[in-house]
Amino acid sequence: MSQTLPALGQIAVLVVALAVAVPFLGRLLAHVYTSERHWRVESAAYRVLRLDPDADQHWRVYALSVLAFSMVGVFAVYAIARLQPHLPASIGMASFPADGAWNTAVSFVTNTNWQWYSGESAAGNLLQASGLAVQNFVSAAVGLCVAAALARGLARQRAGGRVGNFWADLTRTCVRVLLPGAFVAALVLVALGVVQNLAGARTITTLDGGSQSLPGGPIASQEAIKQLGTNGGGPYNANSAHPFENPTPLSDLFAVFLMLVLPFAMAWAFGLIVRDRRQGGVVIAVMTALLGTSIGLLTWAEMAGHGTAPQLAGAAMEGKEVRFGEAASALFAAATTGTSTGAVNATHDSLTAAGGGLAMFNMMLGEIAPGGTGSGLYGMLMLAVVTVFIAGLMVGRTPEYLGKKIGQREMMLVAGYVLATPVLVLAGIAVAITAKDGLAGLQESGPHGLSEALYAVTSASNNNGSAFGGLTSGTPFWNTLLGLLMLFGRFLPIVLVLALAGRFAAARTLPAGPGTLPTHRPLFAVLLGGVALVLVGLTYVPVLSLGPIAEALS
Amino acid sequence: MSDLLYVLVTLLSFGSLALLAGLIDRRLADPDSDHDADVPGSAADARPADAAVPATSNGGRR
Amino acid sequence: MTTTQLTPNGQAPGSSPEPDDHAGTRQSALGLGRRQVVEALPAALRKLNPLELVRTPVMLVVEIGAVVTTVLSVGDPSTLGVMVTVWLWLTVLFGTYAEAVAEGRGKAQAASLRALQAETDARRRLKDGSHELVPSTSLRAGDVVLVEAGERIPGDGEVIEGVASVDESAVTGESAPVIRESGGDRSAVTGGTVVLSDRILVRISSDPGSSFVDRMIALVEGSQRQRTPNEIALDVLLGSLTIIFGVVVASLYFVADYSDAHQSVLVLVALLVCLIPTTIGALLSAIGIAGMDRLVRRNVLAMSGRAVEAAGDVDVLLLDKTGTITYGNRRATELLAVGGVEQAALERAALLSSLADETPEGRSIVELVRATTPTLADADAPAGAALVEFSAATRMSGLDAPGLELRKGAASAVQAWVREHGGVVPSDLDAVVGAVSEQGGTPLVVAEREAEGRARVLGVIHLADVVKDGIAERFAELRAMGIRTVMITGDNAVTARVIAERAGVDDVLAEATPEDKLALIRQEQRGGRMVAMCGDGTNDAPALAQADVGVAMNTGTVAAKEAGNMVDLDSDPTKLIEVVEIGKQLLITRGALTTFSVANDVAKYFAILPAMFVPAFPQLDVLNVMRLSSPGSAIVSAVVFNALVIIALIPLALRGVRYRPAAAADLLRRNLLVYGVGGLIAPFVGIKLLDLVVSLLPGL
């Protein structure tokens, strides 16, 4: 097959690029979260905002800071979206409806970037730039901060539940990582042909004589942070399928690289922060294995193209861009659902049933392969604690992870974490397909209709933001339901993770010996991957079997 | 009108999460926490203090 | 009242079985005995009370499910409904039955222990020195009682005056009487034991209801069993799995409705029960009780389940040299002639001087000579010989016979004796004595003096600390498990190091005082390590209390027993190693069954999901990999398998999974293979086989 070679080629390029960038960025991140020194620009910011960046916060204070900061963000975006016509640079866009504004505000603050509207025809420049772009940076930073707090909690001992300073973490992440990273990425994207200007829409005459309005704008800079911060909300409705956002296969591959690089780098940084690089290595290995498997399966599903329409057409090209083809679309789909990005370069609704199911399964895994910026790492670490608990017993010791005993309280926090997202997804789907308003949004009936709804609630609860398509979600019902799922799907886990971080930071670190379960060996990696798959499989297989599985087998 | 509703929903959501954080904090700080006993040494502290004192002369005082 | 069943299967107390030899317990677990099996039934039924089941939330969910299906089946009887209902009830019953059986094993022991508490009269001493007769139940801590030969000691206490031999077989199973005397480390007596000779004054140390035997009864009955920290943590995990599956099944109800594949509540309840971790949920408390029971069977009483769990976590074992690592007494291992004396002469002198010497060292010399030189096997002391007893002043012992004087003892003392009697000390003696000392041994110099002649030095007996057989292998195993051993001894550093090397311990604390011990424990704990030790003396009490696992010897003082969190009735310090192994086995059993339970779910999905959805989506039939005959049969087979697996695993829960000391990674690999992979495969086979039978039922 002539398609196999490029399919493997793009993966090879990706692996090499990540292998070079991840250790470098990992070291940078580890330094950012452990360094005692402030940059001058940071100190200036702290002075202006009257913050004490050296105060070591108790986990509860850290968590409240995250919540307060995010709540202010929700109100800010909400206000801008509602008051858009009365604000400058609205480029003639109307006010968002209340439910839509709230959904959008929550969506961007939670790093979900679910978009019920189409960006180019609803959001003015002020909303795009100050509301959404700012959140693209800070919501990604919040995820990294929480992961850093957990890593520090594990690295410390007898620190009285203190896990660091949220404001310093947040500022540093933006100033030292995301801004420079996005800047470089934007330059590369411009070089690869992505549009970047400050002009409004341009009206052109098409070949057949009609006229068309082509909206331009600062696309490359938006695009850079959209992928780097695993946000996924693009300026155009077509997202990364739009030629202004993603013109060539090369820009497409670069976008995939941007999505993956920070989540992997944070896992590397984790190894450095806990002073045992192998621990980060195991996390990266499991992430890579899960991601690799899903890329492989998705590519196979798309290229094999089961289903009536694909077989008639000779390929599963419906909803895909010809300039990318099946393999690049499958890779993008795996990466965007494996991370919490949610950008799409093809319509997931048009993926083969198996491919769509895999994309869903990726999100259901809790986005740990490699997950969102930071959130992928903490999701994986929570599963590692579950794994350690079961496996630790099997070596005849009460379980411990990185020298921290896993007792009743730790288990309660982890259990809460493991419970939170599935409960949101399953309760969400039950509500969505029972309520009249919910059903009204579905384009199809039967298994595919279920997939549409299931994809939406899964995407929202896991803060992915990718859309299956087919679902008309811009109704008060869907906006509110998905908004709630996004909000609790983001912050409930964060509170629990920070609580666990505090608990770890307060506990003493026990020395490891030959009797302790080694958590840096391949066996543990296999077990961790297995626990993730079994846990998620057992939770979602019943509902999946009525949606994508039933569809794929028909 | 609906603005007020969504402002309320936001406040309630974040408020409940903040409450949860407080609740967890209080539970974790519980002195009866089993975790304290997991820490070596303190299991012994939990035993009657006088048992730790050599008691030849009045060994059976309890 | 004779001995209790604390040492079952005729296993001699003090003889420790091999760590993986559970032949005795296995037999009693599998072959429980018809009586025990039947006797547990009423208790199992009583435990169906929801108020009791609250402690095991997983089983409570099953019971609620059973009630729901009962109501549904009564309203609308069907073969499926009846089968599911019956087997759900059986699932709960099997769970409570497992707990009842585990408790039942202790009940028999408790009954015989209770007999010890029969009320007796006690002679309580009054202030004026006279005695009054009071019932033993009215004694309070601090009372002093007089106990004479043939009487039962009315309560736990400490001998404050007198010496007596006491029959403690009722508590320890050891039939030989033991000496109890005031002062020192053998002053503790246990209520219910019988004084065989002499009379003693005992100060009672416990109030009624809180005595040692009371605690034993509570322990073996499991009545005061509190869930241990790890058990609670596991319950949290199981609870969260139950909630997840509850949500899964509840949401499925709506999703199925949407998909026009309506599911009856009955089927959903069956699915829920199959998914929630019933296997481990049902067996969890039985595992805990059985773990305590295994300790009791080895004559160790743990004061709390927490202590047993802690034993599994131990990083450092502090072991006393004498009695644990070496045989309690030194033994003769070598006879070294000096000054050109013939070996035979030395051997004969050594033998004759020791024949009447009843000390263990003396006997070991006789044994050594007789074993190495058969010609001397029948040698006997010359007529008219008199034993010269060892005294601290002379530091020699020996034999005075007509025409022959023999002496053996400390080098300096014997040399002095030889010089005094005109002899010359050979020049090579110092070197030989020095060599023996360097090897960690004690040199005994032998000298003789014939018929008023000059005395001469014959040679040196090498008395050595003999390291117990197999102890080095034991320590190697411990090392593999990640446990460091530290030998505690009063010997000087040189001697201690030699023995330590021979026994293969990791570290030595020489010339140790009780304070040193305590300091060492604290130091290890500061490093985050868990420490286990055993001890008997009052001196040991602070260290026993400080250690995470403190095993007090039953022969020890009251203070030691109060301070430790376990008591070894056999007073065998080696037991500590077994205690650690039992602790580990307990945790491994929990982990293994949890893994097994969760792994089972995969197969159950393959059985139940096609059964539920094939009518609406025929294409899902490919998921029916087991080719089960009908939807009804598939559901019933899964439910039946789920119940039967509990019964099948009761023996495993009671006996614990096989444990062999090994490094953590090896243990994990092995247990994962057996219980993880096995747990994935077993239900596929089991459900298929059950389906073959169940499908014969009419109406399925």
Short mmCIF file of C-alpha atoms in Angstrom, two decimals, chain C residues 353 356-359 385-400 406-409:
data_model
loop_
_atom_site.label_atom_id
_atom_site.label_comp_id
_atom_site.label_asym_id
_atom_site.label_seq_id
_atom_site.Cartn_x
_atom_site.Cartn_y
_atom_site.Cartn_z
CA SER C 353 36.24 -34.06 84.12
CA ALA C 356 29.53 -35.59 86.39
CA ASP C 357 29.14 -32.06 85.10
CA GLU C 358 25.46 -31.53 84.41
CA THR C 359 25.82 -28.11 82.84
CA ALA C 385 35.85 -39.68 92.21
CA ALA C 386 34.34 -36.48 93.58
CA LEU C 387 33.04 -33.60 91.53
CA VAL C 388 34.64 -30.23 92.04
CA GLU C 389 31.85 -27.77 91.43
CA PHE C 390 32.37 -24.64 89.44
CA SER C 391 32.42 -21.52 91.52
CA ALA C 392 32.69 -17.92 90.61
CA ALA C 393 35.71 -17.61 92.87
CA THR C 394 37.79 -20.45 91.43
CA ARG C 395 36.38 -20.23 87.90
CA MET C 396 37.19 -23.90 87.47
CA SER C 397 35.43 -27.18 87.83
CA GLY C 398 36.89 -30.64 87.81
CA LEU C 399 37.23 -34.00 89.39
CA ASP C 400 39.16 -35.32 92.36
CA LEU C 406 41.48 -32.84 86.81
CA ARG C 407 40.64 -29.19 86.30
CA LYS C 408 39.05 -27.31 83.51
CA GLY C 409 38.13 -23.67 83.42
#
